[in-house]
mmCIF file of C-alpha atoms in Angstrom:
data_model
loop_
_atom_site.group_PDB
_atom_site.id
_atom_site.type_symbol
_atom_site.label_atom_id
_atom_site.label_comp_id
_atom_site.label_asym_id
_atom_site.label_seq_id
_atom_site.Cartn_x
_atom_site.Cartn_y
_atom_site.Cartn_z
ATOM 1 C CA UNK D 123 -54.795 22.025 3.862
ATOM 2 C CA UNK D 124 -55.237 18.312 5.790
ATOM 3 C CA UNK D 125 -58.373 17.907 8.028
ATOM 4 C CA UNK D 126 -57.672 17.368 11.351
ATOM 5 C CA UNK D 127 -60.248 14.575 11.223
ATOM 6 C CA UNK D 128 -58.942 11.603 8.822
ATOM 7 C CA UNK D 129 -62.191 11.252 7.797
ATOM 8 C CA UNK D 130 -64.287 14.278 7.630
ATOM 9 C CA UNK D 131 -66.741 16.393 9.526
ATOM 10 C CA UNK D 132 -70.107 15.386 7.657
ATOM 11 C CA UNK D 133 -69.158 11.690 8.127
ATOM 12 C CA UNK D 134 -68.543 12.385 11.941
ATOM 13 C CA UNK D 135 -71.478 14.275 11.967
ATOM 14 C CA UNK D 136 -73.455 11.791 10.480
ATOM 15 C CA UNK D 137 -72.218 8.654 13.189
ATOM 16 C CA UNK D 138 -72.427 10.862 16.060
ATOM 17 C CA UNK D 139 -76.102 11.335 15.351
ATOM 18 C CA UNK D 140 -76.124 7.604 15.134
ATOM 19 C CA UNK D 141 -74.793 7.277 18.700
ATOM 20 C CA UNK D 142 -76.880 5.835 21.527
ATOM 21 C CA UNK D 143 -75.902 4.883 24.923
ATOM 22 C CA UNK D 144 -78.373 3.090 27.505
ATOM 23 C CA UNK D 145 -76.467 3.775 30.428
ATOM 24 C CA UNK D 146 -77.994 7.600 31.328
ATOM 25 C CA UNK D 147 -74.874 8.124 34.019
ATOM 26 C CA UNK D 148 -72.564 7.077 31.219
ATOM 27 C CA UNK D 149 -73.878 9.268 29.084
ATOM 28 C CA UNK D 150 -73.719 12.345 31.717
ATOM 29 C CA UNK D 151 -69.926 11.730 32.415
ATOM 30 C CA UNK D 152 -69.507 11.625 28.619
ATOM 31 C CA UNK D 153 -71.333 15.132 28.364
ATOM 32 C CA UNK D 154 -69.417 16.396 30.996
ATOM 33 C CA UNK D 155 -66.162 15.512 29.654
ATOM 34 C CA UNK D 156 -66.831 16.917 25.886
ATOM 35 C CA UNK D 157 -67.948 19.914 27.611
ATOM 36 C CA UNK D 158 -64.796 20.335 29.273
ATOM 37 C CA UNK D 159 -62.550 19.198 26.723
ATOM 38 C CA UNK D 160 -61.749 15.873 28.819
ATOM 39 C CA UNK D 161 -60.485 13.608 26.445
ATOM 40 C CA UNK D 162 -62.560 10.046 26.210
ATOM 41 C CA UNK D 163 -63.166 7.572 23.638
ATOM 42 C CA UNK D 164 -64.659 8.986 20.470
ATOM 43 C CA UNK D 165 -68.092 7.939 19.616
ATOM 44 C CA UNK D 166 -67.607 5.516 17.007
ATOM 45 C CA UNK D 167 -64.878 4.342 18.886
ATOM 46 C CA UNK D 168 -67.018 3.244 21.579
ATOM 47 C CA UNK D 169 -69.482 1.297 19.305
ATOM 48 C CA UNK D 170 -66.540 -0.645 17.637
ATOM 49 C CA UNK D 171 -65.424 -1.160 21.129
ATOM 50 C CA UNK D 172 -69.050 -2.668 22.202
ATOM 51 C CA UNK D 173 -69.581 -4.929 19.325
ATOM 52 C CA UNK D 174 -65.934 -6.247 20.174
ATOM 53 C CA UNK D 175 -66.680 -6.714 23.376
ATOM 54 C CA UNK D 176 -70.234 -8.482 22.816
ATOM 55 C CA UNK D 177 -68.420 -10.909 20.623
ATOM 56 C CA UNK D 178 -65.169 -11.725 22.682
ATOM 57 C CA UNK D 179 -67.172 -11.332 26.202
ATOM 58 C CA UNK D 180 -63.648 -10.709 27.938
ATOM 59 C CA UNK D 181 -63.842 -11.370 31.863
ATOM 60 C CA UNK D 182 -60.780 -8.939 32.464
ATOM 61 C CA UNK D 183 -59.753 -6.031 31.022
ATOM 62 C CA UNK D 184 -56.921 -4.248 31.374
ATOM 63 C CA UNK D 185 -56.758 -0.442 30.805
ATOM 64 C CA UNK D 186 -53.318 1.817 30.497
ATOM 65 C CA UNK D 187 -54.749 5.063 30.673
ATOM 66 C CA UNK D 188 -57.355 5.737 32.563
ATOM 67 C CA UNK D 189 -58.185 9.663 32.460
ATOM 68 C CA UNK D 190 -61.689 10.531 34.150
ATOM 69 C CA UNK D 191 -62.307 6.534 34.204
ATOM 70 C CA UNK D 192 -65.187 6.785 31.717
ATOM 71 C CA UNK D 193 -64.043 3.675 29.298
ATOM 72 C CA UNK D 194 -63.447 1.371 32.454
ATOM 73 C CA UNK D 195 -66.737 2.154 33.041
ATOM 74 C CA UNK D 196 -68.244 1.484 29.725
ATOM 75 C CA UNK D 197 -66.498 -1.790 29.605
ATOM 76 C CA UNK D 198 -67.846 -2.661 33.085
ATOM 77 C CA UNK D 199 -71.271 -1.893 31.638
ATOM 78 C CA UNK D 200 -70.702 -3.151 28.382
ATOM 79 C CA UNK D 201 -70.108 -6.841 29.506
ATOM 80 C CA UNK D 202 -69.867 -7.002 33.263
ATOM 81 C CA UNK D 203 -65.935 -7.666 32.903
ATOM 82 C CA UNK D 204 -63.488 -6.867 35.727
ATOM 83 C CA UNK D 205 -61.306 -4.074 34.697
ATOM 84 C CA UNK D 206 -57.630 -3.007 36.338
ATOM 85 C CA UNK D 207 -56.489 0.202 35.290
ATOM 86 C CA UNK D 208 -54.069 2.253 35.513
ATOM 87 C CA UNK D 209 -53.538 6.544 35.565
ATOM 88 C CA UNK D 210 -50.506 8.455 36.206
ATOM 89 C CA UNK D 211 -51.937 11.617 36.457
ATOM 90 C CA UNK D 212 -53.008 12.370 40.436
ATOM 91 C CA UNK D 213 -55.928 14.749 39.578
ATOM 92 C CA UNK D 214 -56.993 12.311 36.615
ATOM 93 C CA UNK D 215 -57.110 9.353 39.088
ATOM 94 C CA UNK D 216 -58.949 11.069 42.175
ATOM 95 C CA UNK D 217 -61.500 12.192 39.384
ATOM 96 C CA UNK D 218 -61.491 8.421 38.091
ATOM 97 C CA UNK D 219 -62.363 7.118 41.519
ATOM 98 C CA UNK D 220 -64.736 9.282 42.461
ATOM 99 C CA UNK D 221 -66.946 8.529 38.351
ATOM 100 C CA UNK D 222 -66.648 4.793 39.492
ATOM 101 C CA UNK D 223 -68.037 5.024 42.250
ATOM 102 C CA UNK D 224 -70.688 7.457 41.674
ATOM 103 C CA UNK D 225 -71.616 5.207 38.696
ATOM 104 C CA UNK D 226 -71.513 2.198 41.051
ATOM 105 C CA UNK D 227 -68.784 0.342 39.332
ATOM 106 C CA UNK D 228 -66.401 0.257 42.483
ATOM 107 C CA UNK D 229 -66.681 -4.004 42.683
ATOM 108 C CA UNK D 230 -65.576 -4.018 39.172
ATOM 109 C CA UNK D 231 -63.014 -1.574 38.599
ATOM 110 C CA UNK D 232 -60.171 -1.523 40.223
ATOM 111 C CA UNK D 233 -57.732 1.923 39.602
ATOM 112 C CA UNK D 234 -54.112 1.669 40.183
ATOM 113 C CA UNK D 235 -51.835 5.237 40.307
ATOM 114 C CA UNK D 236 -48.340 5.458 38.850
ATOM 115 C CA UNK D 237 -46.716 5.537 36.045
ATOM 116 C CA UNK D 238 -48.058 2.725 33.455
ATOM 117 C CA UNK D 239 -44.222 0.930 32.685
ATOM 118 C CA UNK D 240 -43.481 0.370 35.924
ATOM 119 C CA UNK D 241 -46.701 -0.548 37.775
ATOM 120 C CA UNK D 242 -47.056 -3.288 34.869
ATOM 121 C CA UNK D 243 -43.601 -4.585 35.707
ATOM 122 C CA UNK D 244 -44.753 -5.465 38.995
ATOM 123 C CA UNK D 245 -48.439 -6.229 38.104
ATOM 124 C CA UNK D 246 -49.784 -9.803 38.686
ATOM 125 C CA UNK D 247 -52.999 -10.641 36.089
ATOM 126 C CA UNK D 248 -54.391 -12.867 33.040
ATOM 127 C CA UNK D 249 -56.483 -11.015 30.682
ATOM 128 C CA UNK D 250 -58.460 -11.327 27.938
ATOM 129 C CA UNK D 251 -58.562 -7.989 26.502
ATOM 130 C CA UNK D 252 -55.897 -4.644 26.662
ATOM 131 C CA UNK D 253 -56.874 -1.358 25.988
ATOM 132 C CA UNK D 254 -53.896 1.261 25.575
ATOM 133 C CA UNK D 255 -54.657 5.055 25.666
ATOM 134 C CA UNK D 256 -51.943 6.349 27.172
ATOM 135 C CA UNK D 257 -48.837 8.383 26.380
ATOM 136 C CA UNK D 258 -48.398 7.669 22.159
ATOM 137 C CA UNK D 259 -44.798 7.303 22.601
ATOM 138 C CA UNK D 260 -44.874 4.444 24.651
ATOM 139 C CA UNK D 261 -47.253 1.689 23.023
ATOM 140 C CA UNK D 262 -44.299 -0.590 21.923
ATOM 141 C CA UNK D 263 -43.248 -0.181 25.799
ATOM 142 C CA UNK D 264 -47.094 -1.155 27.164
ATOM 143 C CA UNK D 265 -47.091 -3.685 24.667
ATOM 144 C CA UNK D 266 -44.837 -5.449 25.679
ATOM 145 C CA UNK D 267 -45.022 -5.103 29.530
ATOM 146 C CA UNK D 268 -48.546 -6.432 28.611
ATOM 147 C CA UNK D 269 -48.067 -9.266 26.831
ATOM 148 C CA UNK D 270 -46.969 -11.523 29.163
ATOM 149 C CA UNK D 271 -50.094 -11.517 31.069
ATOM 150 C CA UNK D 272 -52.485 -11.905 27.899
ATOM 151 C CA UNK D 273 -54.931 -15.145 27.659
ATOM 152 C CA UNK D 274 -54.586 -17.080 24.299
ATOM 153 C CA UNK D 275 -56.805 -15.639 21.347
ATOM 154 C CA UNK D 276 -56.443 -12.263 23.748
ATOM 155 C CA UNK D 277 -57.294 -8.841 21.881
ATOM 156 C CA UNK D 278 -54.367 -6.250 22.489
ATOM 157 C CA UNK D 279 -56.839 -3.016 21.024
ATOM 158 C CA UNK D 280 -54.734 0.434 20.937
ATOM 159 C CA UNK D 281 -56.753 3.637 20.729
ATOM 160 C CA UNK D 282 -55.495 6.826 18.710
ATOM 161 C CA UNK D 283 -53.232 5.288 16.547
ATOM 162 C CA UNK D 284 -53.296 7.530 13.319
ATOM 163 C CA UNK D 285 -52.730 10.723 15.804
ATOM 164 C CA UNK D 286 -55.488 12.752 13.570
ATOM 165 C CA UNK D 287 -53.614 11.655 10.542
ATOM 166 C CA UNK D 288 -50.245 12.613 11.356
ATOM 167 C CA UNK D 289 -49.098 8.445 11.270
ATOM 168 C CA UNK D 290 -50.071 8.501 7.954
ATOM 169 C CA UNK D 291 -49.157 12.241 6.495
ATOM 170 C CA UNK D 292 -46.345 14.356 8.239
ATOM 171 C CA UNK D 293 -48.101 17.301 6.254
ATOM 172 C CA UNK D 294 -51.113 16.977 9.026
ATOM 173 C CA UNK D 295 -47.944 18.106 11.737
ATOM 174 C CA UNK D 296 -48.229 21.604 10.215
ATOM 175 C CA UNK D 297 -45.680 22.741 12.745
ATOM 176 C CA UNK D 298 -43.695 19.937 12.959
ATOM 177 C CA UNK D 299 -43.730 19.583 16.283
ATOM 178 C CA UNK D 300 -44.761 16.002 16.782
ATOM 179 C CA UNK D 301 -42.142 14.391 15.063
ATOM 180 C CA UNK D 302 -40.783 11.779 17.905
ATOM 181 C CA UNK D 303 -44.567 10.269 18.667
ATOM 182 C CA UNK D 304 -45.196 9.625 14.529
ATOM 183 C CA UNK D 305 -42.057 7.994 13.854
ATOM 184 C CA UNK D 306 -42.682 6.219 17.123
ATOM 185 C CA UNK D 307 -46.031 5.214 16.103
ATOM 186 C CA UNK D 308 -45.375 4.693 12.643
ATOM 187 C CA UNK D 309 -42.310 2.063 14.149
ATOM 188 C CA UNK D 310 -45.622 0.588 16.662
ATOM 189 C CA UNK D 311 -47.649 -0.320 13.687
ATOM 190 C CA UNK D 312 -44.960 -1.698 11.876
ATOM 191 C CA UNK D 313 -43.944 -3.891 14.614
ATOM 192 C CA UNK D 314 -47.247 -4.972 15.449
ATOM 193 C CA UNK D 315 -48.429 -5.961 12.092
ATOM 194 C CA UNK D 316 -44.868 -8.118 11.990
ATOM 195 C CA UNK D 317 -45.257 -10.237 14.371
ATOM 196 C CA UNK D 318 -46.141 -13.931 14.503
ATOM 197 C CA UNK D 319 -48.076 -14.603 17.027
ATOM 198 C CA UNK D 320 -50.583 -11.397 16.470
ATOM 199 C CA UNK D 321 -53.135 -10.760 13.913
ATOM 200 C CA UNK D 322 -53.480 -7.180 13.521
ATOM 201 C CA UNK D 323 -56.190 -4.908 11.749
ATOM 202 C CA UNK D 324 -55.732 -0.965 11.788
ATOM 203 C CA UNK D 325 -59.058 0.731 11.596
ATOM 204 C CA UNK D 326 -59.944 4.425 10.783
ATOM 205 C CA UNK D 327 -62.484 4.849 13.518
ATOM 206 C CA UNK D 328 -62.533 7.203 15.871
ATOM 207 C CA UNK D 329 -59.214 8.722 15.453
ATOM 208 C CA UNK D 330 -57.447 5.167 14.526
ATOM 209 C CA UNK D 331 -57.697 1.786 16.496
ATOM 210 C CA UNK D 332 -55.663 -1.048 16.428
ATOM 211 C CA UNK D 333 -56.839 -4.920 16.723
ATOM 212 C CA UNK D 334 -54.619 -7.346 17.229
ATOM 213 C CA UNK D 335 -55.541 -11.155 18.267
ATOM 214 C CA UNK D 336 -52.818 -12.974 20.326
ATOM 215 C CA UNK D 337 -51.864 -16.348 19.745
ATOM 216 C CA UNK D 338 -50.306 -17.579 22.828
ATOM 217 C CA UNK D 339 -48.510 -20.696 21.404
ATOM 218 C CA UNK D 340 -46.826 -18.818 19.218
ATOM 219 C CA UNK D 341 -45.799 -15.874 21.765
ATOM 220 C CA UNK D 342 -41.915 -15.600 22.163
ATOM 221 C CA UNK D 343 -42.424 -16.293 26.100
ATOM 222 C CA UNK D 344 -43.738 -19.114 25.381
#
């Protein structure tokens, strides 16, 4: 039978002891999401993220999907970027506010409530780097709401792309029940790795990431 993890548990195992985070408030709002099955960025996720980030030094991030606020955050921390993000969920995005300003990141972060499509319809920005974790289904949709307002040579990185294998296998949807977000993703990739005016790598870290570099001269709204 499949592994839920699309590596596998001693390789995890193995990173996760590798894992080190200055930041000790950081590091308590990631224990106290793991501990209460809050979902944040994996581990190894995070370091891919930070050597990213150390290389592209992005001064604004933008974040679809925001959950308990803990990646806006470590972005904040990671390079002292200004980060806009945005969190459907009302409980998520109290919780959110009250992390970024506990961790002192209030001047940085700024965290918008609705629902992601239509506050980006209406949002007003030029950034360097996007970050999607949000609903699975909808990546194409964020995508492309996003684009518009992406910086030449911007990174568009999407989190959770191989859906603990099930984008790449439907035998890892034992019950079938996820049908509509693989082919949706599987349709995502495709796109994304077909268009001009994006390089795009698909990594198996964390539970699949996405990195595509955007080319604004050769951007259809151009």
């Amino acid at each position: 039978m499949p592994t839920k993890n699309i590596t596998n548990e001693i390789i995890t195992s193995f990173l996760d002891q590798l894992y080190y985070i200055e930041n000790e408030q950081l590091k308590d709002l990631r224990d106290f999401a793991e501990k209460n099955h809050v979902p944040v960025i994996l581990k190894d996720t995070e370091g891919l993220l930070a050597a990213v980030m150390k290389l592209k030094k992005p001064a604004n991030v933008l974040e679809i999907g925001t959950a308990v606020g803990y990646s806006a955050c470590f972005f904040a921390d990671c390079c002292g970027c200004r980060v806009t993000t945005i969190e459907s969920d009302e409980e998520s995005y109290i919780s959110a506010v009250n992390n970024i300003r506990e961790l002192g990141f209030s001047d940085k972060i700024t965290v918008i409530k609705g629902d992601a499509a239509e506050v980006l319809k209406d949002l007003n920005g030029s950034f360097d780097m996007v970050f999607i974790d949000a609903a699975k289904s909808h990546y194409k949709e964020f995508w492309d709401l996003a684009l518009p307002m992406c910086t030449d040579e911007a990174l568009i990185i999407c989190d959770n792309v191989l859906m603990k294998g099930m984008t790449a296998s439907d035998s890892f949807d034992t019950k079938g029940r996820y049908k509509t977000s693989i082919r949706r993703m599987r349709e995502f990739i495709a796109y994304i790795k077909s268009l001009d005016y994006a390089d795009t790598v698909v990594l198996p870290v964390g539970d699949g990431v996405s990195i595509s570099i955007i080319y604004k001269e050769d951007r259809p709204d151009e």
